[in-house]
PDB file of C-alpha atoms and ligand atoms in Angstrom:
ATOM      1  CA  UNK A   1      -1.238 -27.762   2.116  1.00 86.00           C
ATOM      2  CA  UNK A   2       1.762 -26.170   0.936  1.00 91.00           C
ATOM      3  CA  UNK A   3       2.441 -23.295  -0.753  1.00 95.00           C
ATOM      4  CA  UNK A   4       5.218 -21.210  -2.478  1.00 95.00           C
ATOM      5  CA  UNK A   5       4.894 -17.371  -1.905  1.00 96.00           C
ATOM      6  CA  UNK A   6       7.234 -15.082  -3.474  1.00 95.00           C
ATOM      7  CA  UNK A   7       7.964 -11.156  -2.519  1.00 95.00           C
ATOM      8  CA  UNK A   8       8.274  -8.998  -5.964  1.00 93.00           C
ATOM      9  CA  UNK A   9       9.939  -5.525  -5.618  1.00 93.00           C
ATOM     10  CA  UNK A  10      12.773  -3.324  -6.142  1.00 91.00           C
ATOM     11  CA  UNK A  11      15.576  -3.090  -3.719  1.00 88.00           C
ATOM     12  CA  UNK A  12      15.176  -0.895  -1.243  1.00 91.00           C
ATOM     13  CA  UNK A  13      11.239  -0.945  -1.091  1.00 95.00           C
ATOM     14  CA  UNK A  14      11.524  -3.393   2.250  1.00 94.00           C
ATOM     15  CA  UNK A  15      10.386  -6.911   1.141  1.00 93.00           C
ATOM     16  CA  UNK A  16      12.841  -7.998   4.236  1.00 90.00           C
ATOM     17  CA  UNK A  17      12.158  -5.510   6.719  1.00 92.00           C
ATOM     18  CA  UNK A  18       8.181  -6.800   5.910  1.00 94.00           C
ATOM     19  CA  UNK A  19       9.313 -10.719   6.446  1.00 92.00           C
ATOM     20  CA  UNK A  20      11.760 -10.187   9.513  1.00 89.00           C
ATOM     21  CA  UNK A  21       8.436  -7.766  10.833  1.00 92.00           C
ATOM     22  CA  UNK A  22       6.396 -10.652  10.229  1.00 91.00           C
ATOM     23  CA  UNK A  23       8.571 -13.750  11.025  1.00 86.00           C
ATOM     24  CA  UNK A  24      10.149 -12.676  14.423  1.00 77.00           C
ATOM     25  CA  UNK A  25       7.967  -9.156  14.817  1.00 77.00           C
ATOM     26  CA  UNK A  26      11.587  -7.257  14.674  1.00 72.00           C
ATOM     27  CA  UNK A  27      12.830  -4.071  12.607  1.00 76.00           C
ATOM     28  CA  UNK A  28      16.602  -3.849  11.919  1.00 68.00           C
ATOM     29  CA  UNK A  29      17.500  -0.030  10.665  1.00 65.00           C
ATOM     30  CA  UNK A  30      21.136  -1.217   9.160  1.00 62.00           C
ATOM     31  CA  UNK A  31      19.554  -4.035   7.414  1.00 59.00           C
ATOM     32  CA  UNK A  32      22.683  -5.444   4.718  1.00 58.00           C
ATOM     33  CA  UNK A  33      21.212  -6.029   0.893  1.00 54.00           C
ATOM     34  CA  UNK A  34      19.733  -9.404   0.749  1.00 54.00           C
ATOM     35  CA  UNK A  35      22.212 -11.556  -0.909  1.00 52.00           C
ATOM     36  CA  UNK A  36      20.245 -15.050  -3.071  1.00 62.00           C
ATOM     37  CA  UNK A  37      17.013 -15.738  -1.883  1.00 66.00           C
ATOM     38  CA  UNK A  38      15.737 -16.423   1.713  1.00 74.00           C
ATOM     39  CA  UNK A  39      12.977 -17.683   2.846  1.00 76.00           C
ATOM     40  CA  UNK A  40      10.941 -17.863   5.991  1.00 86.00           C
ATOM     41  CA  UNK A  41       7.890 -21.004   6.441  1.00 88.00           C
ATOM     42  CA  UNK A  42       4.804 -20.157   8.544  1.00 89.00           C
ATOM     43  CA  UNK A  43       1.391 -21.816   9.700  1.00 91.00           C
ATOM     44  CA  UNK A  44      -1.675 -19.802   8.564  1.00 93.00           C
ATOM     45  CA  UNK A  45      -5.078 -20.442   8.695  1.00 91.00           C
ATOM     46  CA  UNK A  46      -8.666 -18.868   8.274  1.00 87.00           C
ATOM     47  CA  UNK A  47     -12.142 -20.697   9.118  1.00 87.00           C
ATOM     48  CA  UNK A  48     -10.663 -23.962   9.890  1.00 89.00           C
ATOM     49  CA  UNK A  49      -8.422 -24.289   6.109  1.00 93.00           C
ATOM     50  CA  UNK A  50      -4.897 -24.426   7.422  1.00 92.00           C
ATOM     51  CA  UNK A  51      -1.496 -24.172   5.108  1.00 93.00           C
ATOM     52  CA  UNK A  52       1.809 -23.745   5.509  1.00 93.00           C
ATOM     53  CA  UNK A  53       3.399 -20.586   3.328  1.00 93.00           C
ATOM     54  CA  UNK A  54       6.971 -21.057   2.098  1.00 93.00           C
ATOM     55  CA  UNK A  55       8.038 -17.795   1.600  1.00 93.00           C
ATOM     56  CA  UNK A  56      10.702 -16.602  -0.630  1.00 91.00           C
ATOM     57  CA  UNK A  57      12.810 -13.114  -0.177  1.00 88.00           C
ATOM     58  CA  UNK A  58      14.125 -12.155  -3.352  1.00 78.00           C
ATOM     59  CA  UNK A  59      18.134 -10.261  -2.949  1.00 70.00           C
ATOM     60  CA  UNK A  60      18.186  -7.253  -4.043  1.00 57.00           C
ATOM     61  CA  UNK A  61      19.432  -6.772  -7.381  1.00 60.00           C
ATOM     62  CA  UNK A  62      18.050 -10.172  -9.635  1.00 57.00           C
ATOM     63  CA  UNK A  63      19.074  -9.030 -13.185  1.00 57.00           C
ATOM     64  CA  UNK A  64      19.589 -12.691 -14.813  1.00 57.00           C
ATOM     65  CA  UNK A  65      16.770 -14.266 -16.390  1.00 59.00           C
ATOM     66  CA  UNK A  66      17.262 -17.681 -15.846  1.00 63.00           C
ATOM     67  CA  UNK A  67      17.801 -16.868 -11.783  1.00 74.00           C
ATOM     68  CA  UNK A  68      14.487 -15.004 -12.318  1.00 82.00           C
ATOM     69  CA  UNK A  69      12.200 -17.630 -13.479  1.00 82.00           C
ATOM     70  CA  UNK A  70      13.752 -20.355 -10.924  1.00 84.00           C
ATOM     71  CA  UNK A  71      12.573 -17.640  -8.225  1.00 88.00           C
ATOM     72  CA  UNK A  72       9.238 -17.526  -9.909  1.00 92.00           C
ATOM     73  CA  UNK A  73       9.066 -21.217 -10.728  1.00 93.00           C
ATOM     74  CA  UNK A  74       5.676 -22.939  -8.789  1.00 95.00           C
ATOM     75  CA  UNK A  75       4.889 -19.728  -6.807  1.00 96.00           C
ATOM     76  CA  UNK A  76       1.334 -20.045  -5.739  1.00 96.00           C
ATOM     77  CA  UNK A  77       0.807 -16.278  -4.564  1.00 98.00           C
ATOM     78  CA  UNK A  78       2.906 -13.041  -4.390  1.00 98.00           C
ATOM     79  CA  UNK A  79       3.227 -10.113  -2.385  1.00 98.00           C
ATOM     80  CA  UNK A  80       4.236  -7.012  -4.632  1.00 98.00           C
ATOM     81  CA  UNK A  81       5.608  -4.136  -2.824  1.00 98.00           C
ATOM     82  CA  UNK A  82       6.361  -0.724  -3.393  1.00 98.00           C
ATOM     83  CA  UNK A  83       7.946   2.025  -1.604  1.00 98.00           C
ATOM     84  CA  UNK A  84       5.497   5.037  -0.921  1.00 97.00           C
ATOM     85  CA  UNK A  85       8.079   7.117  -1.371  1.00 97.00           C
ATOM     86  CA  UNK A  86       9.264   6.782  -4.316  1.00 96.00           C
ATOM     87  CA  UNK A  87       7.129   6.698  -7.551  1.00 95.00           C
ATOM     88  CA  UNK A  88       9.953   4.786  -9.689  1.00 96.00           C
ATOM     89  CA  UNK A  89       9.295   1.590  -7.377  1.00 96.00           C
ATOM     90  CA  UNK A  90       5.641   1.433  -8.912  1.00 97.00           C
ATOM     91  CA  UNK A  91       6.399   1.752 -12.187  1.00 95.00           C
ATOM     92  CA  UNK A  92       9.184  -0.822 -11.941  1.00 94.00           C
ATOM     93  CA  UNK A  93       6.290  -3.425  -9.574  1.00 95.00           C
ATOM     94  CA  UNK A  94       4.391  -3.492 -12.723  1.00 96.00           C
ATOM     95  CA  UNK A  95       7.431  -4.836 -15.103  1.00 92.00           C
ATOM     96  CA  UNK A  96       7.483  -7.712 -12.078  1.00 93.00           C
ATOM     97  CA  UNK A  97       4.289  -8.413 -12.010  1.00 96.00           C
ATOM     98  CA  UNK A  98       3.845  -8.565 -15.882  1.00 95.00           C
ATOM     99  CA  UNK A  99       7.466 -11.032 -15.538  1.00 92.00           C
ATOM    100  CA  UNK A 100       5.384 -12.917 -13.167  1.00 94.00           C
ATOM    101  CA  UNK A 101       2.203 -13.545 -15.106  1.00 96.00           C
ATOM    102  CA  UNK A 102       4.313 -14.190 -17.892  1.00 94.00           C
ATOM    103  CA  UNK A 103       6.055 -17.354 -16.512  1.00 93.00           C
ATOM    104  CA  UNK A 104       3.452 -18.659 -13.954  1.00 95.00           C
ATOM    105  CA  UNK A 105      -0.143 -17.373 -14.717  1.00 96.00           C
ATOM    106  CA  UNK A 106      -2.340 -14.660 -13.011  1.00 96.00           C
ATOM    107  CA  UNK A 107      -1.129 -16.073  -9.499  1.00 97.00           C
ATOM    108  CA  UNK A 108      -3.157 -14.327  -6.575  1.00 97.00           C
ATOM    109  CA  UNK A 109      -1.282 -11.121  -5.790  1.00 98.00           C
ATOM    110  CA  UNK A 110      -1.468  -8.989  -3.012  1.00 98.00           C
ATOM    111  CA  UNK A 111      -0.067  -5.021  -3.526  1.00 98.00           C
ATOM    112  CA  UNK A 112       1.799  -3.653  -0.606  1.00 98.00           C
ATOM    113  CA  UNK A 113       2.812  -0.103  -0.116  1.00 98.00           C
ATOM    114  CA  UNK A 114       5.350   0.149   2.419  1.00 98.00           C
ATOM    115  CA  UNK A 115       6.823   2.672   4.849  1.00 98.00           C
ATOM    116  CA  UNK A 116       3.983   4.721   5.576  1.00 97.00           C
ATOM    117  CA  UNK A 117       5.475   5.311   9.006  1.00 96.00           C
ATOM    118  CA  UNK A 118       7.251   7.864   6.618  1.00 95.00           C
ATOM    119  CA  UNK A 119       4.243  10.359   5.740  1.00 90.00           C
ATOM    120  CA  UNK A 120       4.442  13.602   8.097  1.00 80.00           C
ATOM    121  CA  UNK A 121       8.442  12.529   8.769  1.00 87.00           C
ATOM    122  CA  UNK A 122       9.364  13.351   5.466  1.00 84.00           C
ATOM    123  CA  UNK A 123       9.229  17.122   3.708  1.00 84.00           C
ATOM    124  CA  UNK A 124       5.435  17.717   2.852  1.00 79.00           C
ATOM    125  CA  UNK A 125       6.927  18.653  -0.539  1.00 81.00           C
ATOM    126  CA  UNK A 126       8.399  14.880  -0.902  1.00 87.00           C
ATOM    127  CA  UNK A 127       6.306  13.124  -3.285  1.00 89.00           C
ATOM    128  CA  UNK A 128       4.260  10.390  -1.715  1.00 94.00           C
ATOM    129  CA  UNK A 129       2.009   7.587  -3.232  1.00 96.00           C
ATOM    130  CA  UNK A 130      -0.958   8.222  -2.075  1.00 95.00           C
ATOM    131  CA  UNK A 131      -3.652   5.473  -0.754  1.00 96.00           C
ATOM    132  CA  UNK A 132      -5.489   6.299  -3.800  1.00 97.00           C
ATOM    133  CA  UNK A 133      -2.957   6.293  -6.471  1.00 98.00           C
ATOM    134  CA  UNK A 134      -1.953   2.703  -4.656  1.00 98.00           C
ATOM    135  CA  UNK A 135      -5.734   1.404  -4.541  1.00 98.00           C
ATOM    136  CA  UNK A 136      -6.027   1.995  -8.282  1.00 98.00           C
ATOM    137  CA  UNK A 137      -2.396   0.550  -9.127  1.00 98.00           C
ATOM    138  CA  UNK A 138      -4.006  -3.191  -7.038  1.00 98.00           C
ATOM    139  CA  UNK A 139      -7.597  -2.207  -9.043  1.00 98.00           C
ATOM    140  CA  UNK A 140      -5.697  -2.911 -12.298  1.00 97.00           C
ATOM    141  CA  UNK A 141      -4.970  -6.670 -11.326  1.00 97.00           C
ATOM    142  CA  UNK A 142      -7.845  -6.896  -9.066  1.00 97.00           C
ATOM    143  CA  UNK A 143      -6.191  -7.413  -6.126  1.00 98.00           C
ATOM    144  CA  UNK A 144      -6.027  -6.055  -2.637  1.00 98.00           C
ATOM    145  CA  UNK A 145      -3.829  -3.098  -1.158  1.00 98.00           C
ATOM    146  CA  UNK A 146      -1.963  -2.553   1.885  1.00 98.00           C
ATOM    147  CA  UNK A 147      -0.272   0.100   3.167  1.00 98.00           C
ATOM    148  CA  UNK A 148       2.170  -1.055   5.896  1.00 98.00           C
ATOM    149  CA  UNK A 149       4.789  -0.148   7.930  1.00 98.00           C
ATOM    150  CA  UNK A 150       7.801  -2.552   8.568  1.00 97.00           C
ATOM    151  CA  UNK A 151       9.116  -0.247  10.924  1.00 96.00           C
ATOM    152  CA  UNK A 152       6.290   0.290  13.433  1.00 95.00           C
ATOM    153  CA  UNK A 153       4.095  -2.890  12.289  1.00 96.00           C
ATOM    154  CA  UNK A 154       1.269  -1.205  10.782  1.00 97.00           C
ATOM    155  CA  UNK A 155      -0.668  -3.554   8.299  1.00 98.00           C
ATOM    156  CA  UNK A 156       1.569  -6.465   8.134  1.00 97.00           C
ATOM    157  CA  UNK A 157       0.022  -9.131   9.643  1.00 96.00           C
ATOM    158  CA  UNK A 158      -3.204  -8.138   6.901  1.00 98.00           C
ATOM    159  CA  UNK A 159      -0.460  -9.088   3.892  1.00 98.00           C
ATOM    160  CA  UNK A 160      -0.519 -12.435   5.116  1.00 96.00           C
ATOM    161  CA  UNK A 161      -4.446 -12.558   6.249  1.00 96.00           C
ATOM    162  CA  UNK A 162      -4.839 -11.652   2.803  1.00 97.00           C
ATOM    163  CA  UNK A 163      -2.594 -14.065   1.082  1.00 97.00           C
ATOM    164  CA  UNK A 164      -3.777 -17.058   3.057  1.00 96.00           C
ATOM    165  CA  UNK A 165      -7.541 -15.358   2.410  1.00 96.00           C
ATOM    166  CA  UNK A 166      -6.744 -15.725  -1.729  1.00 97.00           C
ATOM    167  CA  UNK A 167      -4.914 -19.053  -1.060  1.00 96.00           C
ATOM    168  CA  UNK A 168      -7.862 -20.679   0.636  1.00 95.00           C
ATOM    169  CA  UNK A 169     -10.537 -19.313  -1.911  1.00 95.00           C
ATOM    170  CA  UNK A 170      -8.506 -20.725  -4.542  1.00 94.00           C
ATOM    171  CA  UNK A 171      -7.458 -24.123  -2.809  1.00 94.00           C
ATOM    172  CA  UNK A 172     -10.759 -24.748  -0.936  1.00 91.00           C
ATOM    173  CA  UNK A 173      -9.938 -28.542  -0.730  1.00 86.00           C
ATOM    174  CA  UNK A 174      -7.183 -30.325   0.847  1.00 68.00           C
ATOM    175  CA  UNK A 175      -7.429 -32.729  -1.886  1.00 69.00           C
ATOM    176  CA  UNK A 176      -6.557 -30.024  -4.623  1.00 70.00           C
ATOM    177  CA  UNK A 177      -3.031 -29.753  -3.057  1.00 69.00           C
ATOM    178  CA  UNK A 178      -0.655 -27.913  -6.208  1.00 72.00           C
ATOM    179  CA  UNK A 179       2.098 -29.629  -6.885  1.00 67.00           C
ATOM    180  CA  UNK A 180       5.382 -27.634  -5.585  1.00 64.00           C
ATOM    181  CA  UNK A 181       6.529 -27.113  -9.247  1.00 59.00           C
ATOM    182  CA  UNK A 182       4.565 -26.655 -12.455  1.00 50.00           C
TER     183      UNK A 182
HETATM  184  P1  G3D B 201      14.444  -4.929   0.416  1.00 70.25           P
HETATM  185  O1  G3D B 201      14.520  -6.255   1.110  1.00 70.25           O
HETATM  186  O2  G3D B 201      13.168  -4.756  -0.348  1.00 70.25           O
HETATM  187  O3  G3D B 201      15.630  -4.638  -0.421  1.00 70.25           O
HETATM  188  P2  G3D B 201      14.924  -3.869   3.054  1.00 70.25           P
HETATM  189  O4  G3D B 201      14.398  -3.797   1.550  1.00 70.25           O
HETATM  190  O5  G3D B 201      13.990  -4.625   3.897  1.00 70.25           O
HETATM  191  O6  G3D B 201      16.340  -4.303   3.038  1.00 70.25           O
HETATM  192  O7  G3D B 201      14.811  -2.345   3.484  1.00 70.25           O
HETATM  193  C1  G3D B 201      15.509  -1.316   2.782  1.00 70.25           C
HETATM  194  C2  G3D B 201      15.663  -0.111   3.674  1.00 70.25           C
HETATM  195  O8  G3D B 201      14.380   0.432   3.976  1.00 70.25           O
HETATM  196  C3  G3D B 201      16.293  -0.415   5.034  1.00 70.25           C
HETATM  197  O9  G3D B 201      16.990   0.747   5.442  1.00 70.25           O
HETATM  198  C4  G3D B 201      15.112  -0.590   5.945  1.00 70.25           C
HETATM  199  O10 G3D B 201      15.412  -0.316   7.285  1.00 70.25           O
HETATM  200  C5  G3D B 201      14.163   0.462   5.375  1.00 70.25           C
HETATM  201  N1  G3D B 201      12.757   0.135   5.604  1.00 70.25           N
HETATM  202  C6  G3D B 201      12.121  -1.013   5.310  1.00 70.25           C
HETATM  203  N2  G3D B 201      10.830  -0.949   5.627  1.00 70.25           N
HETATM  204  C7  G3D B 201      10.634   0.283   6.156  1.00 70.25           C
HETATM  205  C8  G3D B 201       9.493   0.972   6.700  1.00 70.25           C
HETATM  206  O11 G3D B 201       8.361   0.459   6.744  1.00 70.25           O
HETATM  207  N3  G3D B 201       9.683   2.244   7.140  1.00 70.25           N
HETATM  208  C9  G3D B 201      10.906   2.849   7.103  1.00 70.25           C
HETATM  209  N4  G3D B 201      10.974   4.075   7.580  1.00 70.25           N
HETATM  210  N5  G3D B 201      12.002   2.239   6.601  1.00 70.25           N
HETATM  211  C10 G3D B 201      11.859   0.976   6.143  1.00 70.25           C
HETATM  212  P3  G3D B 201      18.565   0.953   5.275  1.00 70.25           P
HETATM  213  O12 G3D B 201      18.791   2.285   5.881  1.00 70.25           O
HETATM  214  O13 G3D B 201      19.202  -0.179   6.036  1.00 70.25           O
HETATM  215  O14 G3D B 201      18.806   0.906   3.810  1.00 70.25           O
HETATM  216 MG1   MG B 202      15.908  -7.758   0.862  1.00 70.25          MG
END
């Protein structure tokens, strides 16, 4: 089986710091903006249901609506992520997730905070999303949350235990293949 999985985010919040971590277990520090849309294919499997995951790296700044919904277009699953640091990347996940259901359905979704390497680096006065704050945010959609770290590793590899965890409950059989678009 084959599926479609898209990263949602702002810019910034490290949707390609999270697939390079993943992909080739690497962390650039001058990583350049994502320019058009990358993507990365993998073999996952849990309890003997295998698939392969097409996954698609948004760039940075996708204003245009029609570029939006031929990003979305036949995405099976998503991976939402937010930057712990900085509250205005939660507010804006939930304008991509509603753009999202809009266009394709309530696809599974898994919620992401990223760069917790960051708490007790930063100021203790910098404002942090707590575990909490991002366990209620994935409550509201009913799906999981993960706090991660693209820099040292930390919960990345359960994003994509997760996603293929949701894929396989909702694509038991072989047989019930999606089609790539539609
Ligand atoms: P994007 O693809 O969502 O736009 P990037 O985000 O993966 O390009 O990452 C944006 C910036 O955040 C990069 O720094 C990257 O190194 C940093 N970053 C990504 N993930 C983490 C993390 O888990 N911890 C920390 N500390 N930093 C992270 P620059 O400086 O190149 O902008
Ligand atoms: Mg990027």
């Amino acid at each position: 089986m084959f599926f479609k999985i898209l990263f949602l985010g702002e810019g910034g919040v490290g949707k390609t710091s999270l697939l390079k971590r993943y992909v080739d277990g690497t962390f650039t520090e001058d990583m350049k903006q994502t320019v058009g849309v990358d993507f990365a294919s993998c073999e996952v499997g849990c309890d003997g249901w295998n698939a392969t995951l097409q996954i698609w790296d948004l760039a940075g700044q996708m204003h245009f609506r029609e570029l939006v919904s031929y990003y979305f277009a036949g995405g099976r699953a998503a991976i939402a992520v937010f930057d712990i640091t900085m509250l205005t990347t939660m507010d804006a996940l939930e304008d991509w997730i509603n753009r999202l259901f809009e266009a394709e359905g309530e696809i599974p979704l898994v919620i992401v905070g990223n760069k917790s390497d960051l708490r007790g680096v930063l100021p203790s006065a910098h404002p942090f999303i707590s575990k909490a704050e991002g366990q209620r945010f994935a409550d509201k959609y009913g799906a999981p949350f993960i706090e991660t770290s693209a820099k040292d590793g930390r919960g990345v590899s359960k994003i994509f235990a997760e996603i293929t965890r949701l894929l396989s409950e909702r694509y038991p059989d072989p047989e019930d293949s999606p089609p790539l678009i539609g």
